[in-house]
């Protein structure tokens, strides 16, 4: 009986839309760093002083941080980690700051529906540090959820392009090293794939339950969620 009540509670929370001012959508930003041998300190691998820093980002929603990275064999590159903990699976990143992008009134289920569609588009083997990176994904997800682009400085090097970066000795030398680091991070098991296969439906709700909870219905047996 307790198990049934717990499952009913999970289902209700999974499909329930936020109240009040809504659920915050937060962009977590990380420095892509290198360690200077002289003093062992971590520095941004780009040129942040002139607006060309290198950053990783993930969008935090409903207590999880969703991002995009390299994955082999055609799998989706969309994955999730605990908020502000990307350094656990990407050793070359250091948490920098968070920016509230806005608030939503969508349920966890509706957010997962958006993620399922993006996961089908963002294949891990298509990852490219300049052309299709984590910041491109965060921008797409932010636009889908709150209608806002992420701050321009986060992905400025990619928007500028590799050819312009070659004029700067520092960024040009670390581009490939960062890309190699992202590929290695894609093999780490600490990050959970948000979407295992598109056909299996949305990601499981928080709490480790893989089965999709039954949709709450009204007295006539109708559900308000029709996708």
Coordinates of C-alpha atoms in Angstrom, one line a residue:
X1 CA 0.0 0.0 0.0
X2 CA 2.8 2.4 0.9
X3 CA 4.5 1.6 -2.4
X4 CA 1.3 2.3 -4.3
X5 CA 0.9 5.6 -2.5
X6 CA 4.5 6.5 -3.3
X7 CA 4.0 5.7 -6.9
X8 CA 0.9 7.8 -7.1
X9 CA 2.7 10.7 -5.5
X10 CA 5.5 10.4 -8.0
X11 CA 3.1 10.4 -10.8
X12 CA 1.2 13.4 -9.5
X13 CA 4.4 15.4 -9.0
X14 CA 5.8 14.4 -12.4
X15 CA 2.8 15.7 -14.3
X16 CA 1.9 18.6 -12.0
X17 CA 2.7 22.1 -13.2
X18 CA 4.6 24.5 -10.9
X19 CA 2.6 27.1 -9.0
X20 CA 3.5 30.6 -7.7
X21 CA 6.2 32.3 -9.8
X22 CA 7.1 29.0 -11.6
X23 CA 10.1 26.7 -11.7
X24 CA 13.4 28.5 -12.3
X25 CA 15.5 27.7 -15.3
X26 CA 19.2 28.4 -14.5
X27 CA 22.2 28.5 -16.7
X28 CA 25.3 27.1 -14.9
X29 CA 28.5 28.4 -16.5
X30 CA 32.0 26.8 -16.1
X31 CA 35.5 27.9 -17.1
X32 CA 37.2 25.5 -19.5
X33 CA 40.6 25.8 -17.8
X34 CA 44.2 24.9 -18.0
X35 CA 46.6 24.7 -15.1
X36 CA 49.7 26.9 -15.3
X37 CA 52.8 24.9 -14.4
X38 CA 54.5 27.8 -12.7
X39 CA 52.0 28.2 -9.9
X40 CA 49.6 25.4 -10.3
X41 CA 46.6 27.8 -10.6
X42 CA 43.7 27.3 -13.0
X43 CA 43.1 29.8 -15.7
X44 CA 40.5 30.1 -18.4
X45 CA 41.9 28.6 -21.6
X46 CA 40.7 31.5 -23.8
X47 CA 41.1 35.2 -23.5
X48 CA 38.2 36.2 -21.1
X49 CA 39.7 39.7 -20.6
X50 CA 38.8 40.5 -24.3
X51 CA 35.5 38.6 -24.3
X52 CA 36.9 35.4 -25.8
X53 CA 36.9 33.0 -22.8
X54 CA 36.1 29.3 -23.3
X55 CA 33.1 28.1 -21.3
X56 CA 31.0 25.0 -20.7
X57 CA 27.4 25.4 -19.8
X58 CA 24.4 23.4 -18.7
X59 CA 20.8 24.3 -18.0
X60 CA 19.4 23.5 -14.6
X61 CA 15.7 22.6 -14.3
X62 CA 13.9 20.6 -11.7
X63 CA 17.0 19.8 -9.7
X64 CA 19.1 18.5 -12.5
X65 CA 21.6 20.0 -14.9
X66 CA 21.2 19.1 -18.5
X67 CA 24.0 19.5 -21.1
X68 CA 25.5 18.2 -24.3
X69 CA 28.8 16.5 -25.1
X70 CA 30.6 13.9 -27.1
X71 CA 29.2 10.4 -27.3
X72 CA 30.2 7.6 -29.7
X73 CA 28.2 5.3 -32.0
X74 CA 25.4 7.7 -32.8
X75 CA 24.1 8.0 -29.3
X76 CA 22.6 11.2 -28.1
X77 CA 25.0 13.6 -26.5
X78 CA 22.4 15.0 -24.1
X79 CA 23.2 14.0 -20.5
X80 CA 22.4 15.2 -17.0
X81 CA 24.5 15.7 -13.8
X82 CA 23.7 17.1 -10.4
X83 CA 23.6 21.0 -10.5
X84 CA 26.9 22.7 -10.7
X85 CA 28.8 19.4 -10.7
X86 CA 29.9 19.0 -14.3
X87 CA 33.5 18.9 -13.1
X88 CA 32.8 15.4 -11.8
X89 CA 32.7 14.1 -15.3
X90 CA 34.7 16.9 -17.1
X91 CA 38.0 17.4 -15.3
X92 CA 38.9 20.5 -17.3
X93 CA 35.9 22.6 -16.1
X94 CA 35.5 24.7 -13.0
X95 CA 32.2 26.2 -11.9
X96 CA 32.1 29.9 -12.5
X97 CA 28.6 31.4 -12.0
X98 CA 24.8 30.9 -12.6
X99 CA 22.3 33.0 -14.5
X100 CA 18.6 32.7 -14.0
X101 CA 17.2 32.6 -17.5
X102 CA 13.5 32.7 -16.4
X103 CA 10.7 30.7 -14.9
X104 CA 8.4 28.1 -16.4
X105 CA 5.0 26.6 -15.6
X106 CA 5.6 23.4 -17.4
X107 CA 5.6 20.0 -15.7
X108 CA 8.5 17.7 -15.5
X109 CA 6.8 15.6 -18.1
X110 CA 6.5 18.5 -20.5
X111 CA 10.1 19.4 -20.0
X112 CA 11.2 15.8 -20.7
X113 CA 9.1 16.0 -23.9
X114 CA 11.2 19.0 -25.0
X115 CA 14.4 17.2 -24.0
X116 CA 13.4 14.1 -26.0
X117 CA 13.0 16.1 -29.2
X118 CA 16.4 17.9 -28.6
X119 CA 18.1 14.6 -27.8
X120 CA 17.1 13.3 -31.2
X121 CA 18.7 16.3 -32.8
X122 CA 21.9 16.6 -30.8
X123 CA 23.8 13.3 -31.5
X124 CA 27.0 12.9 -29.5
X125 CA 29.1 12.1 -32.5
X126 CA 28.2 15.4 -34.1
X127 CA 29.8 17.3 -31.2
X128 CA 32.2 20.0 -32.3
X129 CA 33.9 22.6 -30.1
X130 CA 33.1 25.4 -32.5
X131 CA 30.1 24.3 -34.6
X132 CA 27.9 22.2 -32.3
X133 CA 28.9 22.4 -28.7
X134 CA 27.3 22.4 -25.2
X135 CA 26.5 26.1 -25.4
X136 CA 24.6 25.7 -28.6
X137 CA 22.5 23.1 -26.9
X138 CA 22.0 25.2 -23.8
X139 CA 20.9 28.1 -26.0
X140 CA 18.4 25.9 -27.9
X141 CA 16.9 24.5 -24.7
X142 CA 16.7 28.0 -23.1
X143 CA 14.8 29.2 -26.2
X144 CA 12.5 26.3 -26.0
X145 CA 11.7 26.7 -22.4
X146 CA 11.8 30.5 -21.7
X147 CA 12.2 32.1 -25.1
X148 CA 15.6 33.6 -24.2
X149 CA 19.1 33.2 -25.6
X150 CA 22.0 32.5 -23.2
X151 CA 24.4 35.4 -22.6
X152 CA 26.5 36.0 -25.7
X153 CA 29.9 35.8 -23.9
X154 CA 29.3 32.1 -23.1
X155 CA 29.7 31.0 -26.7
X156 CA 31.4 34.0 -28.3
X157 CA 34.5 32.0 -29.4
X158 CA 32.3 29.6 -31.4
X159 CA 30.4 32.5 -32.9
X160 CA 33.6 34.2 -33.9
X161 CA 34.9 31.1 -35.5
X162 CA 38.1 29.0 -35.6
X163 CA 39.7 31.1 -38.3
X164 CA 39.6 34.3 -36.2
X165 CA 40.8 32.4 -33.1
X166 CA 44.0 31.5 -34.9
X167 CA 45.1 35.1 -34.6
X168 CA 45.4 34.5 -30.9
X169 CA 48.2 32.1 -29.9
X170 CA 46.7 30.9 -26.6
X171 CA 43.1 29.9 -27.7
X172 CA 44.4 28.4 -31.0
X173 CA 46.7 26.1 -29.2
X174 CA 44.2 24.8 -26.6
X175 CA 41.2 24.3 -28.9
X176 CA 42.1 20.8 -29.9
X177 CA 43.2 19.9 -26.3
X178 CA 39.8 21.0 -25.0
X179 CA 38.0 18.9 -27.7
X180 CA 40.1 15.9 -26.8
X181 CA 39.1 16.4 -23.1
X182 CA 35.4 16.6 -24.0
X183 CA 35.7 13.3 -26.0
X184 CA 37.3 11.6 -23.0
X185 CA 34.6 12.9 -20.8
X186 CA 32.0 11.3 -23.1
X187 CA 33.3 7.9 -22.0
X188 CA 32.9 8.6 -18.3
X189 CA 30.0 6.8 -16.6
X190 CA 29.3 9.5 -14.0
X191 CA 26.9 11.3 -16.2
X192 CA 23.5 9.7 -16.9
X193 CA 22.2 9.9 -20.4
X194 CA 19.0 11.9 -20.3
X195 CA 17.4 10.0 -23.2
X196 CA 18.4 6.3 -23.7
X197 CA 16.5 5.9 -26.9
X198 CA 13.9 8.2 -28.3
X199 CA 11.4 5.3 -28.8
X200 CA 11.5 4.6 -25.0
X201 CA 9.8 7.9 -24.2
X202 CA 11.0 10.7 -22.0
X203 CA 13.6 10.4 -19.3
X204 CA 12.6 8.9 -16.0
X205 CA 11.4 11.4 -13.3
X206 CA 13.8 12.2 -10.5
X207 CA 14.0 9.4 -7.9
X208 CA 15.3 6.6 -10.1
X209 CA 11.9 5.4 -11.4
X210 CA 12.4 4.3 -15.0
X211 CA 8.8 3.5 -15.8
X212 CA 6.7 6.4 -17.0
X213 CA 4.0 7.2 -14.4
X214 CA 0.4 6.9 -15.5
X215 CA -1.0 10.3 -16.6
X216 CA -3.6 11.8 -14.2
X217 CA -7.0 12.0 -15.8
X218 CA -10.2 13.8 -15.1
X219 CA -13.5 12.1 -14.3
X220 CA -14.2 11.6 -18.0
X221 CA -10.9 9.8 -18.4
X222 CA -9.2 12.6 -20.4
X223 CA -5.7 13.8 -19.9
X224 CA -4.6 17.4 -20.4
X225 CA -1.3 16.4 -21.8
X226 CA -1.6 15.7 -25.5
X227 CA 1.7 15.6 -27.5

